[in-house]
Short mmCIF file of C-alpha atoms in Angstrom, two decimals:
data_model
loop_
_atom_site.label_atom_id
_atom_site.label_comp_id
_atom_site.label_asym_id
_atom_site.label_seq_id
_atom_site.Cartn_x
_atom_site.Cartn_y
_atom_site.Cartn_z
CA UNK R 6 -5.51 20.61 124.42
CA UNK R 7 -6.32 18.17 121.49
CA UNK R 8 -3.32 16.10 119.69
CA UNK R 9 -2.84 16.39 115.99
CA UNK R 10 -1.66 12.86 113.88
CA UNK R 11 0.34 13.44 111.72
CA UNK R 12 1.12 10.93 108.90
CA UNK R 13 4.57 10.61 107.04
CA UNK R 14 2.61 11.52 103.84
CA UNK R 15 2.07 14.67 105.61
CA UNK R 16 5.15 15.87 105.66
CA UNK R 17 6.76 15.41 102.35
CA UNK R 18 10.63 15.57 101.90
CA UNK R 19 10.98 18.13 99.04
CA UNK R 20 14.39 19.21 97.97
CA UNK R 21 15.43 22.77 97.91
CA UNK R 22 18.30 22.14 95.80
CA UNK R 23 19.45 20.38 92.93
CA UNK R 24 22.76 19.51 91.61
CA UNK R 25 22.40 18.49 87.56
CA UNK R 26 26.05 18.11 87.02
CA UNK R 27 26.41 14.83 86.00
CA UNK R 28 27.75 13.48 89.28
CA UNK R 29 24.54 11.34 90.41
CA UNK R 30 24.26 13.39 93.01
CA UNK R 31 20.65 15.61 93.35
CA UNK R 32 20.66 15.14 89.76
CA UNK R 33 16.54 15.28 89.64
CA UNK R 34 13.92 16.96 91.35
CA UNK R 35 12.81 13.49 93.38
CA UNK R 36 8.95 14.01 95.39
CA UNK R 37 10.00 11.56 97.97
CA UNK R 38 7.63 11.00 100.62
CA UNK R 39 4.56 11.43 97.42
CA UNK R 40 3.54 8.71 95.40
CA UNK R 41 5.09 11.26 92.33
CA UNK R 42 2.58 9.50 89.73
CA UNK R 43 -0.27 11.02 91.55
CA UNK R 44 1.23 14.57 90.94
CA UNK R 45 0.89 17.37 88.96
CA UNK R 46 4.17 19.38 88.32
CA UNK R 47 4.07 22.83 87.32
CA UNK R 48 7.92 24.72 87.27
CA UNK R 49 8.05 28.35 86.64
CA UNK R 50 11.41 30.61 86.13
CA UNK R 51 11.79 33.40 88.31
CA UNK R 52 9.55 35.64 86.27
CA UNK R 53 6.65 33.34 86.06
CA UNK R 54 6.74 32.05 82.96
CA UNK R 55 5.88 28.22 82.99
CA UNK R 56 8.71 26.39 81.79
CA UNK R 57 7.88 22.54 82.30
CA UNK R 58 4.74 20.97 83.09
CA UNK R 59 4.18 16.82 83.53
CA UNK R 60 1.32 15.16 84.46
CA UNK R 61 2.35 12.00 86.70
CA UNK R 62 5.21 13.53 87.25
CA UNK R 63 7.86 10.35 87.00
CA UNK R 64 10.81 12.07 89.20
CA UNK R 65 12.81 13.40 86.50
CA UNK R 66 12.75 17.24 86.04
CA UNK R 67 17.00 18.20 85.73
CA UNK R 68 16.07 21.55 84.44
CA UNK R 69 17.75 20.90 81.13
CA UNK R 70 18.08 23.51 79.10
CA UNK R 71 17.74 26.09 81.74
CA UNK R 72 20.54 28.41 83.90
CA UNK R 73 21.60 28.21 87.44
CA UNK R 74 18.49 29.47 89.71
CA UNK R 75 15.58 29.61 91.45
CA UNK R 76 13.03 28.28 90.16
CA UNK R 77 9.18 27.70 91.60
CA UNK R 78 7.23 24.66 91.66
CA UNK R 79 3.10 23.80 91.67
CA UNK R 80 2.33 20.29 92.33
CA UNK R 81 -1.70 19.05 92.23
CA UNK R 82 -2.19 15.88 93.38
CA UNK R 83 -4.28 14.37 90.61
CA UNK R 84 -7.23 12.41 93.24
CA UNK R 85 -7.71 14.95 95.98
CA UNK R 86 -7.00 17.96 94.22
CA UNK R 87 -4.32 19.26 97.21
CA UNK R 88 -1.98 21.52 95.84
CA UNK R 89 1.75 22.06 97.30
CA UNK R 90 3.63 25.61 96.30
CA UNK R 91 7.38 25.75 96.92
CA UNK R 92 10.89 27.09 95.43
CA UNK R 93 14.02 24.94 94.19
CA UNK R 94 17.25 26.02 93.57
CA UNK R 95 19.56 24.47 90.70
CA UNK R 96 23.10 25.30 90.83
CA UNK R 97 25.38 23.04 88.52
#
């Protein structure tokens, strides 16, 4: 059986939640375990539409001017082209 290496920029930590209540707390959507410079972001509501887009994304997407939900994310990494899907909940 052959062993797999994994590397801690392997396995990012996204969140699944944030909190953007003012409390400090999960205030931003935060691409830890990514160098978040080197990333793409792409959010979409829940019916697709794009609503934020960043190139070297800098850490600080609070969904600002949008309600309480689920919203779905597309990150590109800007060098190799690798492209992470995923869903985050904000709930104030």
């Amino acid at each position: 059986m052959a062993s797999i290496k994994l590397l801690a920029t392997d396995c990012p930590n996204l969140p699944n939640i944030i909190t953007p209540n003012g409390d400090d707390f999960n205030q931003y959507f935060m691409l830890r375990g990514l160098n978040a410079p080197d990333w793409t972001l792409h959010m979409y509501n829940r019916w697709g539409r794009k609503i934020y887009s960043q190139q070297q994304y800098d850490n600080t997407w609070d969904a600002i001017g949008q309600p309480d939900g689920v919203y779905y994310y597309l990150l590109t990494n800007t060098k190799t082209g690798q492209k992470i899907k995923g869903w985050v909940e904000v709930r104030r």
